[in-house]
Amino acid sequence: MPLSRRRFLGSLLAGSGAATLVGHPLTQAHPMVKSFPIACNSYSWLTFYERQGKTWMANPDASLAELAQSGITAYEPSINAAEEVTRLIPLLRKYKLSMHSLYVNSTLHKADEAQQSIDSVLAIADAAKSAGTTIFVTNPSPIQWGSNDDKTDAQLTEQAKNLDRLGAELRKRGITLAYHTHAPEHRQGAREFHHMLLASDPKNVSLCLDAHWVYRGSGNSQVALFDVVKLYGKRIVELHIRQSKNGVWQETFGSGDIDYQRLAADLETLNVRPNLVLEQCLENESPNTMQALNAHKQDLIHAKAVFAGLLE
């Protein structure tokens, strides 16, 4: 089974980035801006390192040095606290890694916890100011990671309200909030996923389309994935990229269950250029033929070919 995001967050020391960005990907206001270089999320490295018997970011200098060796020049870490940003900015500058986006945890469906969560994210935003970060990705926590418990309508209403509040506060700081999902949000007619977008202001809440979680969460359905693109395509500011074959995550990004060529073409047609973030993670059934460095080198080569039209 894939690692839970909670497990992932607990194992990270986290990080943050360097150069100030030129463009901003919020397509409603800035169509067809200059694109960002392809980035990589820390989760994929974590899964490879775990399989190799190592811990990603146990030695931040060595971990980021290997990431830079892959040819990837942009990094999307998962951040739990503002101090993590401060500690890692010098290392990201050392390896010339920019940080257009970062992933933040949040709990927004409980009124008594939401404000604390929002305050934590805003503190991270203030710490990341010098890094030039313009996108914060969040996947509001489920009732319990790994369970099949669904939120009540009242909890969904509370969560959407708080998601919009968080997005509005981040927007004041020049940051776009991008809503992200895993599989649970696509259960029960995807009511959680749709409500977060329909009950929030597009100016405050954009979409990080994690193509494979939409696909898997909808019962391995490309129909569902491309319907999401039709419904919310103009709100997509970031794309998480992962491929599977016969439902199993592969070691490298390439051909497989999801038609990424079609997805790239649809985004071009919509005049949308999202931040492209590799997240080619491993699960127990994944092939085991290479280590992290070579796998990420191959990911980058194939992604540049598939998304060439979005990188011009």
Tab-separated table of N, CA and C in Angstrom, residues 32-193:
chain	number	residue	atom	x	y	z
A	32	MET	N	-1.382	32.197	-19.782
A	32	MET	CA	-0.210	31.877	-20.582
A	32	MET	C	1.021	32.667	-20.149
A	33	VAL	N	1.248	32.734	-18.831
A	33	VAL	CA	2.450	33.375	-18.327
A	33	VAL	C	3.646	32.484	-18.631
A	34	LYS	N	4.836	33.035	-18.475
A	34	LYS	CA	6.048	32.249	-18.622
A	34	LYS	C	6.000	31.084	-17.654
A	35	SER	N	6.259	29.870	-18.135
A	35	SER	CA	6.104	28.686	-17.310
A	35	SER	C	7.277	28.509	-16.363
A	36	PHE	N	7.025	27.778	-15.279
A	36	PHE	CA	8.066	27.405	-14.345
A	36	PHE	C	8.820	26.194	-14.893
A	37	PRO	N	10.062	25.971	-14.465
A	37	PRO	CA	10.713	24.696	-14.785
A	37	PRO	C	10.010	23.558	-14.059
A	38	ILE	N	10.144	22.354	-14.560
A	38	ILE	CA	9.516	21.200	-13.924
A	38	ILE	C	10.116	21.000	-12.536
A	39	ALA	N	9.244	20.841	-11.548
A	39	ALA	CA	9.665	20.644	-10.159
A	39	ALA	C	9.483	19.184	-9.756
A	40	CYS	N	9.926	18.883	-8.550
A	40	CYS	CA	9.737	17.542	-7.998
A	40	CYS	C	9.301	17.658	-6.552
A	41	ASN	N	8.313	16.867	-6.174
A	41	ASN	CA	7.839	16.817	-4.802
A	41	ASN	C	8.746	15.914	-3.968
A	42	SER	N	8.869	16.223	-2.696
A	42	SER	CA	9.734	15.440	-1.814
A	42	SER	C	9.214	14.019	-1.577
A	43	TYR	N	7.929	13.791	-1.760
A	43	TYR	CA	7.350	12.482	-1.447
A	43	TYR	C	7.941	11.369	-2.303
A	44	SER	N	8.192	11.651	-3.575
A	44	SER	CA	8.755	10.606	-4.434
A	44	SER	C	10.140	10.192	-3.947
A	45	TRP	N	10.964	11.157	-3.575
A	45	TRP	CA	12.300	10.843	-3.047
A	45	TRP	C	12.189	10.050	-1.746
A	46	LEU	N	11.237	10.416	-0.915
A	46	LEU	CA	11.061	9.709	0.344
A	46	LEU	C	10.779	8.232	0.104
A	47	THR	N	9.918	7.915	-0.850
A	47	THR	CA	9.571	6.507	-1.079
A	47	THR	C	10.750	5.721	-1.648
A	48	PHE	N	11.531	6.351	-2.530
A	48	PHE	CA	12.722	5.675	-3.055
A	48	PHE	C	13.748	5.461	-1.947
A	49	TYR	N	13.979	6.487	-1.144
A	49	TYR	CA	14.948	6.358	-0.061
A	49	TYR	C	14.525	5.276	0.925
A	50	GLU	N	13.249	5.227	1.232
A	50	GLU	CA	12.776	4.205	2.170
A	50	GLU	C	13.040	2.806	1.625
A	51	ARG	N	12.807	2.610	0.334
A	51	ARG	CA	13.073	1.303	-0.262
A	51	ARG	C	14.564	0.962	-0.237
A	52	GLN	N	15.399	2.000	-0.323
A	52	GLN	CA	16.843	1.807	-0.293
A	52	GLN	C	17.395	1.703	1.136
A	53	GLY	N	16.492	1.724	2.130
A	53	GLY	CA	16.924	1.627	3.507
A	53	GLY	C	17.498	2.919	4.056
A	54	LYS	N	17.150	4.044	3.443
A	54	LYS	CA	17.634	5.351	3.864
A	54	LYS	C	16.446	6.235	4.235
A	55	THR	N	16.733	7.410	4.791
A	55	THR	CA	15.690	8.357	5.161
A	55	THR	C	15.919	9.669	4.428
A	56	TRP	N	14.960	10.057	3.625
A	56	TRP	CA	15.054	11.325	2.908
A	56	TRP	C	15.160	12.484	3.898
A	57	MET	N	16.135	13.354	3.697
A	57	MET	CA	16.392	14.538	4.507
A	57	MET	C	16.957	14.223	5.884
A	58	ALA	N	17.389	12.977	6.135
A	58	ALA	CA	18.149	12.713	7.358
A	58	ALA	C	19.423	13.542	7.326
A	59	ASN	N	19.992	13.661	6.139
A	59	ASN	CA	21.109	14.573	5.890
A	59	ASN	C	20.650	15.520	4.785
A	60	PRO	N	20.109	16.695	5.143
A	60	PRO	CA	19.533	17.589	4.125
A	60	PRO	C	20.508	17.968	3.026
A	61	ASP	N	21.760	18.188	3.379
A	61	ASP	CA	22.750	18.574	2.373
A	61	ASP	C	22.920	17.467	1.342
A	62	ALA	N	23.089	16.240	1.797
A	62	ALA	CA	23.280	15.116	0.876
A	62	ALA	C	22.028	14.847	0.052
A	63	SER	N	20.855	14.955	0.676
A	63	SER	CA	19.613	14.694	-0.055
A	63	SER	C	19.410	15.698	-1.177
A	64	LEU	N	19.598	16.973	-0.878
A	64	LEU	CA	19.384	17.995	-1.899
A	64	LEU	C	20.478	17.976	-2.953
A	65	ALA	N	21.675	17.553	-2.580
A	65	ALA	CA	22.742	17.402	-3.571
A	65	ALA	C	22.361	16.344	-4.602
A	66	GLU	N	21.773	15.230	-4.154
A	66	GLU	CA	21.359	14.184	-5.087
A	66	GLU	C	20.210	14.661	-5.963
A	67	LEU	N	19.265	15.384	-5.376
A	67	LEU	CA	18.172	15.933	-6.176
A	67	LEU	C	18.723	16.828	-7.283
A	68	ALA	N	19.674	17.676	-6.955
A	68	ALA	CA	20.266	18.570	-7.958
A	68	ALA	C	20.992	17.783	-9.040
A	69	GLN	N	21.610	16.667	-8.677
A	69	GLN	CA	22.314	15.837	-9.661
A	69	GLN	C	21.367	15.263	-10.714
A	70	SER	N	20.098	15.140	-10.361
A	70	SER	CA	19.120	14.579	-11.302
A	70	SER	C	18.804	15.529	-12.446
A	71	GLY	N	19.201	16.792	-12.324
A	71	GLY	CA	18.871	17.794	-13.327
A	71	GLY	C	17.620	18.580	-13.007
A	72	ILE	N	16.899	18.184	-11.976
A	72	ILE	CA	15.719	18.922	-11.528
A	72	ILE	C	16.180	20.188	-10.817
A	73	THR	N	15.549	21.306	-11.138
A	73	THR	CA	15.996	22.589	-10.588
A	73	THR	C	14.971	23.253	-9.676
A	74	ALA	N	13.842	22.596	-9.445
A	74	ALA	CA	12.805	23.167	-8.584
A	74	ALA	C	12.281	22.072	-7.660
A	75	TYR	N	12.008	22.451	-6.434
A	75	TYR	CA	11.678	21.491	-5.374
A	75	TYR	C	10.395	21.921	-4.672
A	76	GLU	N	9.486	20.955	-4.480
A	76	GLU	CA	8.278	21.197	-3.695
A	76	GLU	C	8.344	20.350	-2.428
A	77	PRO	N	8.765	20.959	-1.308
A	77	PRO	CA	8.821	20.208	-0.053
A	77	PRO	C	7.484	20.227	0.659
A	78	SER	N	7.365	19.374	1.650
A	78	SER	CA	6.232	19.435	2.568
A	78	SER	C	6.724	20.104	3.842
A	79	ILE	N	6.008	21.133	4.269
A	79	ILE	CA	6.439	21.959	5.389
A	79	ILE	C	5.430	21.851	6.531
A	80	ASN	N	5.928	21.609	7.722
A	80	ASN	CA	5.069	21.526	8.893
A	80	ASN	C	5.150	22.747	9.788
A	81	ALA	N	6.258	23.486	9.723
A	81	ALA	CA	6.446	24.637	10.602
A	81	ALA	C	7.355	25.652	9.926
A	82	ALA	N	7.190	26.905	10.307
A	82	ALA	CA	7.960	27.987	9.696
A	82	ALA	C	9.461	27.793	9.871
A	83	GLU	N	9.879	27.199	11.001
A	83	GLU	CA	11.308	27.028	11.249
A	83	GLU	C	11.971	26.146	10.197
A	84	GLU	N	11.222	25.207	9.637
A	84	GLU	CA	11.778	24.317	8.621
A	84	GLU	C	12.170	25.093	7.370
A	85	VAL	N	11.377	26.089	7.033
A	85	VAL	CA	11.681	26.930	5.884
A	85	VAL	C	12.992	27.673	6.122
A	86	THR	N	13.107	28.274	7.271
A	86	THR	CA	14.291	29.059	7.595
A	86	THR	C	15.558	28.222	7.547
A	87	ARG	N	15.483	26.975	8.037
A	87	ARG	CA	16.669	26.121	8.067
A	87	ARG	C	17.133	25.696	6.685
A	88	LEU	N	16.206	25.511	5.771
A	88	LEU	CA	16.581	24.918	4.489
A	88	LEU	C	16.793	25.917	3.357
A	89	ILE	N	16.376	27.131	3.510
A	89	ILE	CA	16.589	28.118	2.449
A	89	ILE	C	18.067	28.209	2.040
A	90	PRO	N	19.013	28.253	2.976
A	90	PRO	CA	20.425	28.335	2.554
A	90	PRO	C	20.878	27.137	1.721
A	91	LEU	N	20.409	25.937	2.054
A	91	LEU	CA	20.799	24.754	1.283
A	91	LEU	C	20.207	24.778	-0.109
A	92	LEU	N	18.969	25.211	-0.230
A	92	LEU	CA	18.360	25.281	-1.554
A	92	LEU	C	19.073	26.319	-2.417
A	93	ARG	N	19.500	27.388	-1.816
A	93	ARG	CA	20.293	28.365	-2.560
A	93	ARG	C	21.633	27.762	-2.969
A	94	LYS	N	22.235	27.003	-2.073
A	94	LYS	CA	23.527	26.363	-2.360
A	94	LYS	C	23.442	25.503	-3.608
A	95	TYR	N	22.341	24.769	-3.756
A	95	TYR	CA	22.194	23.858	-4.896
A	95	TYR	C	21.356	24.447	-6.026
A	96	LYS	N	21.111	25.758	-5.952
A	96	LYS	CA	20.386	26.478	-7.006
A	96	LYS	C	19.027	25.842	-7.297
A	97	LEU	N	18.341	25.471	-6.228
A	97	LEU	CA	16.996	24.904	-6.330
A	97	LEU	C	15.976	25.969	-5.966
A	98	SER	N	15.064	26.252	-6.865
A	98	SER	CA	13.990	27.196	-6.563
A	98	SER	C	12.815	26.451	-5.937
A	99	MET	N	11.941	27.192	-5.307
A	99	MET	CA	10.769	26.603	-4.667
A	99	MET	C	9.544	27.434	-5.028
A	100	HIS	N	8.950	27.117	-6.172
A	100	HIS	CA	7.756	27.844	-6.617
A	100	HIS	C	6.562	27.526	-5.731
A	101	SER	N	6.576	26.310	-5.169
A	101	SER	CA	5.418	25.846	-4.410
A	101	SER	C	5.889	25.030	-3.225
A	102	LEU	N	4.995	24.873	-2.255
A	102	LEU	CA	5.246	23.962	-1.146
A	102	LEU	C	3.916	23.368	-0.698
A	103	TYR	N	4.026	22.249	-0.016
A	103	TYR	CA	2.847	21.523	0.471
A	103	TYR	C	2.720	21.766	1.967
A	104	VAL	N	1.544	22.151	2.411
A	104	VAL	CA	1.294	22.360	3.839
A	104	VAL	C	0.134	21.489	4.300
A	105	ASN	N	0.277	20.939	5.481
A	105	ASN	CA	-0.807	20.165	6.073
A	105	ASN	C	-1.840	21.113	6.666
A	106	SER	N	-3.086	20.681	6.719
A	106	SER	CA	-4.131	21.504	7.338
A	106	SER	C	-5.260	20.613	7.835
A	107	THR	N	-5.881	21.037	8.919
A	107	THR	CA	-7.109	20.415	9.423
A	107	THR	C	-8.155	21.512	9.476
A	108	LEU	N	-9.151	21.430	8.602
A	108	LEU	CA	-10.084	22.541	8.422
A	108	LEU	C	-11.539	22.174	8.665
A	109	HIS	N	-11.827	20.899	8.920
A	109	HIS	CA	-13.227	20.490	9.094
A	109	HIS	C	-13.707	20.601	10.534
A	110	LYS	N	-12.799	20.944	11.457
A	110	LYS	CA	-13.149	21.105	12.866
A	110	LYS	C	-12.974	22.568	13.248
A	111	ALA	N	-14.042	23.182	13.698
A	111	ALA	CA	-13.988	24.611	14.016
A	111	ALA	C	-12.952	24.921	15.084
A	112	ASP	N	-12.776	24.019	16.057
A	112	ASP	CA	-11.853	24.295	17.161
A	112	ASP	C	-10.393	24.097	16.790
A	113	GLU	N	-10.116	23.490	15.643
A	113	GLU	CA	-8.733	23.278	15.206
A	113	GLU	C	-8.363	24.117	13.988
A	114	ALA	N	-9.356	24.609	13.272
A	114	ALA	CA	-9.099	25.270	11.996
A	114	ALA	C	-8.243	26.522	12.153
A	115	GLN	N	-8.545	27.359	13.155
A	115	GLN	CA	-7.790	28.606	13.289
A	115	GLN	C	-6.319	28.345	13.594
A	116	GLN	N	-6.052	27.352	14.422
A	116	GLN	CA	-4.666	26.992	14.709
A	116	GLN	C	-3.953	26.539	13.439
A	117	SER	N	-4.652	25.771	12.622
A	117	SER	CA	-4.081	25.297	11.364
A	117	SER	C	-3.823	26.460	10.413
A	118	ILE	N	-4.772	27.373	10.303
A	118	ILE	CA	-4.612	28.542	9.435
A	118	ILE	C	-3.442	29.403	9.906
A	119	ASP	N	-3.354	29.614	11.209
A	119	ASP	CA	-2.256	30.425	11.742
A	119	ASP	C	-0.903	29.793	11.430
A	120	SER	N	-0.817	28.468	11.520
A	120	SER	CA	0.429	27.773	11.218
A	120	SER	C	0.829	27.966	9.758
A	121	VAL	N	-0.141	27.831	8.861
A	121	VAL	CA	0.146	27.997	7.430
A	121	VAL	C	0.576	29.431	7.127
A	122	LEU	N	-0.063	30.398	7.762
A	122	LEU	CA	0.293	31.794	7.501
A	122	LEU	C	1.688	32.112	8.036
A	123	ALA	N	2.086	31.483	9.141
A	123	ALA	CA	3.451	31.658	9.637
A	123	ALA	C	4.459	31.087	8.644
A	124	ILE	N	4.120	29.962	8.043
A	124	ILE	CA	4.982	29.381	7.002
A	124	ILE	C	5.067	30.332	5.811
A	125	ALA	N	3.938	30.933	5.449
A	125	ALA	CA	3.923	31.879	4.326
A	125	ALA	C	4.847	33.057	4.593
A	126	ASP	N	4.825	33.563	5.805
A	126	ASP	CA	5.697	34.690	6.136
A	126	ASP	C	7.162	34.278	6.072
A	127	ALA	N	7.473	33.068	6.520
A	127	ALA	CA	8.854	32.584	6.482
A	127	ALA	C	9.327	32.326	5.060
A	128	ALA	N	8.398	31.946	4.179
A	128	ALA	CA	8.759	31.599	2.802
A	128	ALA	C	8.815	32.808	1.880
A	129	LYS	N	8.552	33.989	2.416
A	129	LYS	CA	8.486	35.190	1.577
A	129	LYS	C	9.758	35.396	0.771
A	130	SER	N	10.907	35.212	1.412
A	130	SER	CA	12.172	35.461	0.715
A	130	SER	C	12.502	34.399	-0.320
A	131	ALA	N	11.766	33.275	-0.299
A	131	ALA	CA	12.010	32.198	-1.249
A	131	ALA	C	11.276	32.405	-2.571
A	132	GLY	N	10.395	33.398	-2.634
A	132	GLY	CA	9.654	33.629	-3.860
A	132	GLY	C	8.568	32.614	-4.136
A	133	THR	N	8.102	31.929	-3.111
A	133	THR	CA	7.061	30.916	-3.279
A	133	THR	C	5.721	31.586	-3.573
A	134	THR	N	5.026	31.101	-4.596
A	134	THR	CA	3.747	31.702	-4.964
A	134	THR	C	2.564	30.731	-4.924
A	135	ILE	N	2.813	29.447	-4.633
A	135	ILE	CA	1.728	28.467	-4.550
A	135	ILE	C	1.883	27.667	-3.269
A	136	PHE	N	0.818	27.600	-2.482
A	136	PHE	CA	0.746	26.702	-1.336
A	136	PHE	C	-0.286	25.625	-1.659
A	137	VAL	N	0.144	24.382	-1.618
A	137	VAL	CA	-0.739	23.243	-1.872
A	137	VAL	C	-1.178	22.669	-0.530
A	138	THR	N	-2.466	22.409	-0.384
A	138	THR	CA	-2.927	21.737	0.835
A	138	THR	C	-4.014	20.730	0.515
A	139	ASN	N	-3.968	19.620	1.245
A	139	ASN	CA	-5.002	18.593	1.206
A	139	ASN	C	-5.577	18.495	2.610
A	140	PRO	N	-6.702	19.159	2.881
A	140	PRO	CA	-7.240	19.129	4.237
A	140	PRO	C	-7.364	17.701	4.765
A	141	SER	N	-6.931	17.511	5.994
A	141	SER	CA	-6.858	16.170	6.581
A	141	SER	C	-8.213	15.479	6.600
A	142	PRO	N	-8.229	14.157	6.374
A	142	PRO	CA	-9.479	13.398	6.492
A	142	PRO	C	-9.844	13.177	7.957
A	143	ILE	N	-10.928	12.494	8.190
A	143	ILE	CA	-11.319	12.148	9.562
A	143	ILE	C	-10.185	11.375	10.229
A	144	GLN	N	-9.674	10.381	9.517
A	144	GLN	CA	-8.525	9.607	9.994
A	144	GLN	C	-7.813	9.028	8.784
A	145	TRP	N	-6.482	9.252	8.708
A	145	TRP	CA	-5.733	8.713	7.580
A	145	TRP	C	-5.840	7.197	7.543
A	146	GLY	N	-6.147	6.659	6.353
A	146	GLY	CA	-6.227	5.220	6.174
A	146	GLY	C	-7.583	4.619	6.483
A	147	SER	N	-8.538	5.437	6.965
A	147	SER	CA	-9.866	4.917	7.269
A	147	SER	C	-10.827	5.229	6.127
A	148	ASN	N	-12.019	4.631	6.191
A	148	ASN	CA	-13.060	4.908	5.194
A	148	ASN	C	-14.134	5.840	5.740
A	149	ASP	N	-13.833	6.535	6.829
A	149	ASP	CA	-14.806	7.451	7.422
A	149	ASP	C	-14.938	8.704	6.563
A	150	ASP	N	-16.179	9.083	6.291
A	150	ASP	CA	-16.444	10.275	5.495
A	150	ASP	C	-16.888	11.423	6.401
A	151	LYS	N	-16.579	12.635	5.989
A	151	LYS	CA	-17.000	13.812	6.739
A	151	LYS	C	-18.508	14.020	6.576
A	152	THR	N	-19.105	14.574	7.601
A	152	THR	CA	-20.530	14.906	7.522
A	152	THR	C	-20.716	16.156	6.672
A	153	ASP	N	-21.955	16.429	6.300
A	153	ASP	CA	-22.233	17.649	5.547
A	153	ASP	C	-21.813	18.889	6.344
A	154	ALA	N	-22.047	18.853	7.658
A	154	ALA	CA	-21.661	20.002	8.487
A	154	ALA	C	-20.151	20.189	8.483
A	155	GLN	N	-19.418	19.098	8.505
A	155	GLN	CA	-17.959	19.195	8.481
A	155	GLN	C	-17.457	19.678	7.122
A	156	LEU	N	-18.113	19.259	6.049
A	156	LEU	CA	-17.732	19.743	4.724
A	156	LEU	C	-18.000	21.235	4.590
A	157	THR	N	-19.112	21.684	5.137
A	157	THR	CA	-19.438	23.113	5.104
A	157	THR	C	-18.397	23.918	5.882
A	158	GLU	N	-18.027	23.421	7.056
A	158	GLU	CA	-17.002	24.084	7.881
A	158	GLU	C	-15.654	24.103	7.152
A	159	GLN	N	-15.305	22.991	6.543
A	159	GLN	CA	-14.017	22.897	5.849
A	159	GLN	C	-13.941	23.852	4.665
A	160	ALA	N	-14.991	23.914	3.873
A	160	ALA	CA	-14.992	24.812	2.718
A	160	ALA	C	-14.873	26.263	3.152
A	161	LYS	N	-15.565	26.622	4.223
A	161	LYS	CA	-15.482	27.989	4.746
A	161	LYS	C	-14.052	28.323	5.154
A	162	ASN	N	-13.412	27.401	5.846
A	162	ASN	CA	-12.059	27.646	6.329
A	162	ASN	C	-11.027	27.588	5.207
A	163	LEU	N	-11.269	26.734	4.221
A	163	LEU	CA	-10.378	26.696	3.059
A	163	LEU	C	-10.402	28.040	2.336
A	164	ASP	N	-11.579	28.605	2.175
A	164	ASP	CA	-11.708	29.901	1.521
A	164	ASP	C	-11.044	31.002	2.362
A	165	ARG	N	-11.217	30.947	3.680
A	165	ARG	CA	-10.572	31.920	4.565
A	165	ARG	C	-9.058	31.851	4.440
A	166	LEU	N	-8.518	30.640	4.423
A	166	LEU	CA	-7.073	30.467	4.285
A	166	LEU	C	-6.591	31.019	2.952
A	167	GLY	N	-7.331	30.715	1.884
A	167	GLY	CA	-6.955	31.214	0.566
A	167	GLY	C	-6.969	32.729	0.495
A	168	ALA	N	-7.956	33.337	1.141
A	168	ALA	CA	-8.044	34.797	1.136
A	168	ALA	C	-6.859	35.420	1.861
A	169	GLU	N	-6.453	34.820	2.990
A	169	GLU	CA	-5.312	35.350	3.740
A	169	GLU	C	-4.004	35.159	2.974
A	170	LEU	N	-3.854	34.022	2.324
A	170	LEU	CA	-2.646	33.798	1.531
A	170	LEU	C	-2.584	34.751	0.341
A	171	ARG	N	-3.742	35.029	-0.248
A	171	ARG	CA	-3.778	35.932	-1.404
A	171	ARG	C	-3.276	37.322	-1.019
A	172	LYS	N	-3.552	37.747	0.198
A	172	LYS	CA	-3.042	39.035	0.670
A	172	LYS	C	-1.516	39.051	0.693
A	173	ARG	N	-0.926	37.869	0.780
A	173	ARG	CA	0.529	37.730	0.832
A	173	ARG	C	1.114	37.373	-0.526
A	174	GLY	N	0.290	37.443	-1.569
A	174	GLY	CA	0.768	37.149	-2.917
A	174	GLY	C	0.917	35.676	-3.213
A	175	ILE	N	0.206	34.837	-2.466
A	175	ILE	CA	0.308	33.388	-2.616
A	175	ILE	C	-1.041	32.808	-3.034
A	176	THR	N	-1.014	31.885	-3.975
A	176	THR	CA	-2.216	31.185	-4.424
A	176	THR	C	-2.374	29.879	-3.646
A	177	LEU	N	-3.538	29.645	-3.089
A	177	LEU	CA	-3.836	28.384	-2.424
A	177	LEU	C	-4.365	27.390	-3.450
A	178	ALA	N	-3.735	26.225	-3.525
A	178	ALA	CA	-4.132	25.184	-4.472
A	178	ALA	C	-4.651	23.973	-3.704
A	179	TYR	N	-5.927	23.682	-3.866
A	179	TYR	CA	-6.570	22.550	-3.196
A	179	TYR	C	-6.143	21.245	-3.853
A	180	HIS	N	-5.723	20.285	-3.033
A	180	HIS	CA	-5.205	18.991	-3.495
A	180	HIS	C	-6.052	17.878	-2.893
A	181	THR	N	-6.156	16.757	-3.584
A	181	THR	CA	-6.908	15.622	-3.062
A	181	THR	C	-6.100	14.337	-3.134
A	182	HIS	N	-6.465	13.401	-2.265
A	182	HIS	CA	-6.053	12.012	-2.369
A	182	HIS	C	-7.307	11.225	-2.753
A	183	ALA	N	-7.327	9.936	-2.490
A	183	ALA	CA	-8.487	9.130	-2.885
A	183	ALA	C	-9.761	9.435	-2.093
A	184	PRO	N	-9.711	9.673	-0.774
A	184	PRO	CA	-10.960	9.785	-0.002
A	184	PRO	C	-11.917	10.855	-0.497
A	185	GLU	N	-11.391	11.952	-1.001
A	185	GLU	CA	-12.266	13.053	-1.442
A	185	GLU	C	-13.116	12.686	-2.657
A	186	HIS	N	-12.774	11.567	-3.294
A	186	HIS	CA	-13.510	11.167	-4.499
A	186	HIS	C	-14.493	10.027	-4.236
A	187	ARG	N	-14.646	9.668	-2.958
A	187	ARG	CA	-15.707	8.711	-2.598
A	187	ARG	C	-17.061	9.414	-2.577
A	188	GLN	N	-18.103	8.626	-2.525
A	188	GLN	CA	-19.467	9.147	-2.345
A	188	GLN	C	-19.805	10.230	-3.372
A	189	GLY	N	-19.583	9.889	-4.637
A	189	GLY	CA	-19.881	10.854	-5.691
A	189	GLY	C	-18.949	12.049	-5.680
A	190	ALA	N	-17.778	11.881	-5.057
A	190	ALA	CA	-16.783	12.958	-4.960
A	190	ALA	C	-17.371	14.216	-4.321
A	191	ARG	N	-18.248	14.021	-3.351
A	191	ARG	CA	-18.948	15.169	-2.774
A	191	ARG	C	-17.996	16.104	-2.035
A	192	GLU	N	-16.971	15.552	-1.371
A	192	GLU	CA	-16.019	16.436	-0.693
A	192	GLU	C	-15.234	17.261	-1.701
A	193	PHE	N	-14.736	16.628	-2.743
A	193	PHE	CA	-13.972	17.327	-3.772
A	193	PHE	C	-14.790	18.444	-4.412
